[in-house]
Amino acid sequence: MNEIDLAASAAMAASAAAFGADDAAWRGWGPWLLRVGLVLVALFWVVGAYNRLVRLRGAVGAAWAQIDELLTRRSALIEPLLAALQGPLADEAGTLAALAAADARQREAAQAVRARPSLASALMEWVVAEAALASPLARLQALVEQRAELRDSEDVRPLLRELAELAPRLAYARTLFSDAARAYSTAVQEFPTRIVARLFNMRPAPGL
């Protein structure tokens, strides 16, 4: 064997040794790197899923804020309306008191929802309080309509007009809230996002 053949054989042996060393190193580090990669992928997915849920929950809060603004405006109209009708409707003191009490309960329930708009128990309490408000308010409006002197009063008519204008706006705002709650609840319940929802105690929000 000449010197060239010896050099070639030595180079091949060195290359084989280097390859063997690299292969041994990969066998040692490969599984660890694979596990790290899987953990990072899972972590990125969890962060993305959590951020999506937070965005959807934020949309529920924003939708409630619109309702809350209308409710505040309605209460601000009911208070002077009751004051203006205390004298003319003294014989309907029970209706006036019922409306005042119902509005107070509704405001209290709305304040609880304001803290956590996606909390089902708070929302259901507000729905009950809101339904209880509808009857005395409708009765009061009917009583005013039956009396021309009240219906045409400058102290009463503008308040009733604004209340009437608020009703469809409130109904539309409730529809928007229900849409936002439905999107959030769907994300909370669908797999695999519900795993993240359970980790962070996120629960479905009911519609209105």
mmCIF file with all atom_site columns, N, CA and C in Angstrom, residues 25-26 28-40:
data_model
loop_
_atom_site.group_PDB
_atom_site.id
_atom_site.type_symbol
_atom_site.label_atom_id
_atom_site.label_alt_id
_atom_site.label_comp_id
_atom_site.label_asym_id
_atom_site.label_entity_id
_atom_site.label_seq_id
_atom_site.pdbx_PDB_ins_code
_atom_site.Cartn_x
_atom_site.Cartn_y
_atom_site.Cartn_z
_atom_site.occupancy
_atom_site.B_iso_or_equiv
_atom_site.pdbx_formal_charge
_atom_site.auth_seq_id
_atom_site.auth_comp_id
_atom_site.auth_asym_id
_atom_site.auth_atom_id
_atom_site.pdbx_PDB_model_num
ATOM 1  N N  . ALA A 1 25 ? -23.666 11.661 19.797 1.00 0.00 ? 25 ALA A N  1
ATOM 2  C CA . ALA A 1 25 ? -24.119 12.902 20.428 1.00 0.00 ? 25 ALA A CA 1
ATOM 3  C C  . ALA A 1 25 ? -25.588 13.161 20.130 1.00 0.00 ? 25 ALA A C  1
ATOM 4  N N  . TRP A 1 26 ? -26.008 12.894 18.891 1.00 0.00 ? 26 TRP A N  1
ATOM 5  C CA . TRP A 1 26 ? -27.430 13.106 18.529 1.00 0.00 ? 26 TRP A CA 1
ATOM 6  C C  . TRP A 1 26 ? -28.339 12.158 19.307 1.00 0.00 ? 26 TRP A C  1
ATOM 7  N N  . GLY A 1 28 ? -27.808 11.109 22.157 1.00 0.00 ? 28 GLY A N  1
ATOM 8  C CA . GLY A 1 28 ? -27.883 11.612 23.526 1.00 0.00 ? 28 GLY A CA 1
ATOM 9  C C  . GLY A 1 28 ? -28.743 12.852 23.659 1.00 0.00 ? 28 GLY A C  1
ATOM 10 N N  . TRP A 1 29 ? -28.597 13.784 22.706 1.00 0.00 ? 29 TRP A N  1
ATOM 11 C CA . TRP A 1 29 ? -29.315 15.066 22.782 1.00 0.00 ? 29 TRP A CA 1
ATOM 12 C C  . TRP A 1 29 ? -30.643 15.067 22.027 1.00 0.00 ? 29 TRP A C  1
ATOM 13 N N  . GLY A 1 30 ? -30.785 14.211 21.035 1.00 0.00 ? 30 GLY A N  1
ATOM 14 C CA . GLY A 1 30 ? -31.972 14.237 20.186 1.00 0.00 ? 30 GLY A CA 1
ATOM 15 C C  . GLY A 1 30 ? -33.288 14.119 20.931 1.00 0.00 ? 30 GLY A C  1
ATOM 16 N N  . PRO A 1 31 ? -33.470 13.081 21.748 1.00 0.00 ? 31 PRO A N  1
ATOM 17 C CA . PRO A 1 31 ? -34.753 12.956 22.463 1.00 0.00 ? 31 PRO A CA 1
ATOM 18 C C  . PRO A 1 31 ? -35.047 14.151 23.369 1.00 0.00 ? 31 PRO A C  1
ATOM 19 N N  . TRP A 1 32 ? -33.994 14.666 23.993 1.00 0.00 ? 32 TRP A N  1
ATOM 20 C CA . TRP A 1 32 ? -34.190 15.831 24.880 1.00 0.00 ? 32 TRP A CA 1
ATOM 21 C C  . TRP A 1 32 ? -34.644 17.049 24.087 1.00 0.00 ? 32 TRP A C  1
ATOM 22 N N  . LEU A 1 33 ? -33.991 17.285 22.933 1.00 0.00 ? 33 LEU A N  1
ATOM 23 C CA . LEU A 1 33 ? -34.386 18.418 22.098 1.00 0.00 ? 33 LEU A CA 1
ATOM 24 C C  . LEU A 1 33 ? -35.808 18.242 21.566 1.00 0.00 ? 33 LEU A C  1
ATOM 25 N N  . LEU A 1 34 ? -36.170 16.999 21.243 1.00 0.00 ? 34 LEU A N  1
ATOM 26 C CA . LEU A 1 34 ? -37.524 16.733 20.760 1.00 0.00 ? 34 LEU A CA 1
ATOM 27 C C  . LEU A 1 34 ? -38.554 17.047 21.839 1.00 0.00 ? 34 LEU A C  1
ATOM 28 N N  . ARG A 1 35 ? -38.248 16.633 23.064 1.00 0.00 ? 35 ARG A N  1
ATOM 29 C CA . ARG A 1 35 ? -39.175 16.915 24.168 1.00 0.00 ? 35 ARG A CA 1
ATOM 30 C C  . ARG A 1 35 ? -39.306 18.419 24.406 1.00 0.00 ? 35 ARG A C  1
ATOM 31 N N  . VAL A 1 36 ? -38.184 19.124 24.358 1.00 0.00 ? 36 VAL A N  1
ATOM 32 C CA . VAL A 1 36 ? -38.221 20.575 24.533 1.00 0.00 ? 36 VAL A CA 1
ATOM 33 C C  . VAL A 1 36 ? -39.065 21.227 23.439 1.00 0.00 ? 36 VAL A C  1
ATOM 34 N N  . GLY A 1 37 ? -38.891 20.749 22.200 1.00 0.00 ? 37 GLY A N  1
ATOM 35 C CA . GLY A 1 37 ? -39.673 21.300 21.090 1.00 0.00 ? 37 GLY A CA 1
ATOM 36 C C  . GLY A 1 37 ? -41.166 21.078 21.278 1.00 0.00 ? 37 GLY A C  1
ATOM 37 N N  . LEU A 1 38 ? -41.538 19.878 21.729 1.00 0.00 ? 38 LEU A N  1
ATOM 38 C CA . LEU A 1 38 ? -42.953 19.592 21.964 1.00 0.00 ? 38 LEU A CA 1
ATOM 39 C C  . LEU A 1 38 ? -43.524 20.454 23.081 1.00 0.00 ? 38 LEU A C  1
ATOM 40 N N  . VAL A 1 39 ? -42.739 20.651 24.124 1.00 0.00 ? 39 VAL A N  1
ATOM 41 C CA . VAL A 1 39 ? -43.191 21.499 25.232 1.00 0.00 ? 39 VAL A CA 1
ATOM 42 C C  . VAL A 1 39 ? -43.399 22.930 24.759 1.00 0.00 ? 39 VAL A C  1
ATOM 43 N N  . LEU A 1 40 ? -42.481 23.425 23.935 1.00 0.00 ? 40 LEU A N  1
ATOM 44 C CA . LEU A 1 40 ? -42.615 24.797 23.431 1.00 0.00 ? 40 LEU A CA 1
ATOM 45 C C  . LEU A 1 40 ? -43.840 24.942 22.537 1.00 0.00 ? 40 LEU A C  1
#
